């Protein structure tokens, strides 16, 4: 069995460290200012981008994939957000087996209020990473990434 290249393993460790630092910094900021976790913010963000029409709503497994959680963890998270009045669920009008989840007005307000906090915390975490030689190239790469159209 061949061993991975040391440089590849070091690069993966640096990427993992950058992710963990960013997520931890954003988590603290969102919890402190808005009482919401990074995962909750992500779910609200993903679901707020839904639209009517074909492929416009996420099924639970698609949402789980979008926020990188297991299906069971996503279901529990959606239930918590629904209990807080931030999401609502309803049956798909064309396929009664499917359940859709929508962001409520309260959820949309919280997402709008928390957005600047998320952005500020992300910028702070990237600036901190840029001061660390082992993370600086990755932080710079994050700044240049653009979502696929």
CSV table of C-alpha atoms in Angstrom, one decimal:
chain,number,residue,atom,x,y,z
A,1,UNK,CA,0.0,0.0,0.0
A,2,UNK,CA,1.4,3.4,-0.9
A,3,UNK,CA,1.6,6.2,1.6
A,4,UNK,CA,0.2,9.6,0.7
A,5,UNK,CA,2.6,12.3,-0.2
A,6,UNK,CA,3.7,14.3,2.9
A,7,UNK,CA,3.0,17.6,1.1
A,8,UNK,CA,-0.5,16.4,0.2
A,9,UNK,CA,-1.2,15.4,3.8
A,10,UNK,CA,0.2,18.8,5.0
A,11,UNK,CA,-2.0,20.6,2.5
A,12,UNK,CA,-5.1,18.7,3.6
A,13,UNK,CA,-4.3,19.5,7.3
A,14,UNK,CA,-3.9,23.2,6.5
A,15,UNK,CA,-7.2,23.2,4.6
A,16,UNK,CA,-8.9,21.5,7.5
A,17,UNK,CA,-7.4,23.9,10.0
A,18,UNK,CA,-8.6,26.9,7.9
A,19,UNK,CA,-12.1,25.5,7.7
A,20,UNK,CA,-12.2,24.8,11.4
A,21,UNK,CA,-10.9,28.3,12.3
A,22,UNK,CA,-13.4,30.0,10.1
A,23,UNK,CA,-16.4,28.0,11.2
A,24,UNK,CA,-15.5,28.4,14.9
A,25,UNK,CA,-15.1,32.2,14.5
A,26,UNK,CA,-18.4,32.5,12.6
A,27,UNK,CA,-20.2,30.2,15.1
A,28,UNK,CA,-19.2,32.4,18.1
A,29,UNK,CA,-20.3,35.6,16.3
A,30,UNK,CA,-23.6,34.2,15.2
A,31,UNK,CA,-24.4,32.6,18.5
A,32,UNK,CA,-23.4,35.7,20.5
A,33,UNK,CA,-25.3,38.2,18.3
A,34,UNK,CA,-28.3,36.2,17.1
A,35,UNK,CA,-28.6,32.9,19.0
A,36,UNK,CA,-28.2,30.9,15.8
A,37,UNK,CA,-25.6,28.3,14.8
A,38,UNK,CA,-23.5,28.2,11.6
A,39,UNK,CA,-25.6,25.2,10.5
A,40,UNK,CA,-28.9,26.9,11.2
A,41,UNK,CA,-27.7,30.0,9.3
A,42,UNK,CA,-26.7,27.7,6.4
A,43,UNK,CA,-30.0,25.9,6.3
A,44,UNK,CA,-31.9,29.2,6.3
A,45,UNK,CA,-29.7,30.5,3.6
A,46,UNK,CA,-30.1,27.5,1.3
A,47,UNK,CA,-33.8,27.4,1.8
A,48,UNK,CA,-34.3,31.1,1.2
A,49,UNK,CA,-32.9,30.5,-2.3
A,50,UNK,CA,-35.8,28.2,-3.2
A,51,UNK,CA,-38.3,29.1,-5.9
A,52,UNK,CA,-41.6,27.8,-7.3
A,53,UNK,CA,-41.4,25.5,-10.3
A,54,UNK,CA,-39.5,22.4,-11.3
A,55,UNK,CA,-36.5,21.8,-9.0
A,56,UNK,CA,-37.3,24.9,-7.0
A,57,UNK,CA,-37.7,23.2,-3.7
A,58,UNK,CA,-35.2,21.1,-1.9
A,59,UNK,CA,-36.2,17.6,-0.7
A,60,UNK,CA,-34.7,16.8,2.7
A,61,UNK,CA,-31.9,14.7,1.2
A,62,UNK,CA,-31.0,17.6,-1.2
A,63,UNK,CA,-30.9,20.0,1.7
A,64,UNK,CA,-28.7,17.6,3.7
A,65,UNK,CA,-26.3,17.4,0.8
A,66,UNK,CA,-26.3,21.2,0.4
A,67,UNK,CA,-25.4,21.8,4.1
A,68,UNK,CA,-23.1,18.7,4.4
A,69,UNK,CA,-25.0,17.0,7.1
A,70,UNK,CA,-26.5,13.5,7.4
A,71,UNK,CA,-30.2,13.2,6.6
A,72,UNK,CA,-31.1,12.5,10.2
A,73,UNK,CA,-29.1,15.5,11.5
A,74,UNK,CA,-30.7,17.7,8.8
A,75,UNK,CA,-34.2,16.5,9.8
A,76,UNK,CA,-33.5,17.3,13.5
A,77,UNK,CA,-32.1,20.7,12.6
A,78,UNK,CA,-35.1,21.5,10.5
A,79,UNK,CA,-37.4,20.4,13.3
A,80,UNK,CA,-35.6,22.7,15.8
A,81,UNK,CA,-35.9,25.6,13.3
A,82,UNK,CA,-39.6,24.8,12.8
A,83,UNK,CA,-40.1,24.7,16.6
A,84,UNK,CA,-38.6,28.2,16.8
A,85,UNK,CA,-40.9,29.5,14.1
A,86,UNK,CA,-38.1,30.1,11.5
A,87,UNK,CA,-39.3,27.4,9.1
A,88,UNK,CA,-42.5,25.7,8.1
A,89,UNK,CA,-43.2,22.4,6.4
A,90,UNK,CA,-46.0,21.4,4.0
A,91,UNK,CA,-46.8,18.6,1.6
A,92,UNK,CA,-45.8,19.0,-2.0
A,93,UNK,CA,-48.9,19.7,-4.0
A,94,UNK,CA,-48.0,17.3,-6.8
A,95,UNK,CA,-46.4,14.5,-4.9
A,96,UNK,CA,-48.0,14.0,-1.5
A,97,UNK,CA,-45.0,11.8,-0.4
A,98,UNK,CA,-42.7,14.8,-0.5
A,99,UNK,CA,-42.5,17.5,2.2
A,100,UNK,CA,-41.2,20.9,1.4
A,101,UNK,CA,-39.7,23.3,3.9
A,102,UNK,CA,-40.0,27.1,3.6
A,103,UNK,CA,-38.4,30.0,5.5
A,104,UNK,CA,-41.0,31.9,7.5
A,105,UNK,CA,-41.1,35.7,7.7
A,106,UNK,CA,-39.3,35.4,11.1
A,107,UNK,CA,-36.7,33.2,9.6
A,108,UNK,CA,-36.1,35.6,6.7
A,109,UNK,CA,-35.8,38.5,9.2
A,110,UNK,CA,-33.2,36.5,11.3
A,111,UNK,CA,-31.3,35.6,8.1
A,112,UNK,CA,-31.2,39.2,7.0
A,113,UNK,CA,-30.1,40.4,10.4
A,114,UNK,CA,-27.4,37.6,10.8
A,115,UNK,CA,-26.0,38.0,7.3
A,116,UNK,CA,-23.8,41.0,8.0
A,117,UNK,CA,-22.6,39.3,11.2
A,118,UNK,CA,-21.7,36.2,9.2
A,119,UNK,CA,-19.9,38.3,6.5
A,120,UNK,CA,-18.0,40.3,9.1
A,121,UNK,CA,-16.9,37.2,11.0
A,122,UNK,CA,-15.8,35.5,7.8
A,123,UNK,CA,-13.7,38.5,6.8
A,124,UNK,CA,-12.1,38.6,10.3
A,125,UNK,CA,-11.3,34.9,10.2
A,126,UNK,CA,-9.8,35.2,6.7
A,127,UNK,CA,-7.7,38.2,7.8
A,128,UNK,CA,-6.4,36.2,10.8
A,129,UNK,CA,-5.6,33.2,8.5
A,130,UNK,CA,-3.7,35.5,6.1
A,131,UNK,CA,-1.3,36.4,9.0
A,132,UNK,CA,-0.4,32.7,9.4
A,133,UNK,CA,2.1,31.5,6.7
A,134,UNK,CA,0.7,28.0,6.6
A,135,UNK,CA,-2.8,29.3,6.0
A,136,UNK,CA,-2.2,32.5,3.9
A,137,UNK,CA,-2.3,30.8,0.5
A,138,UNK,CA,-5.5,29.0,1.2
A,139,UNK,CA,-7.1,32.2,2.6
A,140,UNK,CA,-6.1,34.1,-0.5
A,141,UNK,CA,-7.6,31.3,-2.6
A,142,UNK,CA,-10.9,31.5,-0.7
A,143,UNK,CA,-11.1,35.2,-1.5
A,144,UNK,CA,-10.7,34.6,-5.2
A,145,UNK,CA,-13.3,31.7,-5.5
A,146,UNK,CA,-16.5,32.5,-7.3
A,147,UNK,CA,-19.6,30.2,-7.2
A,148,UNK,CA,-20.3,28.3,-10.4
A,149,UNK,CA,-23.1,29.9,-12.4
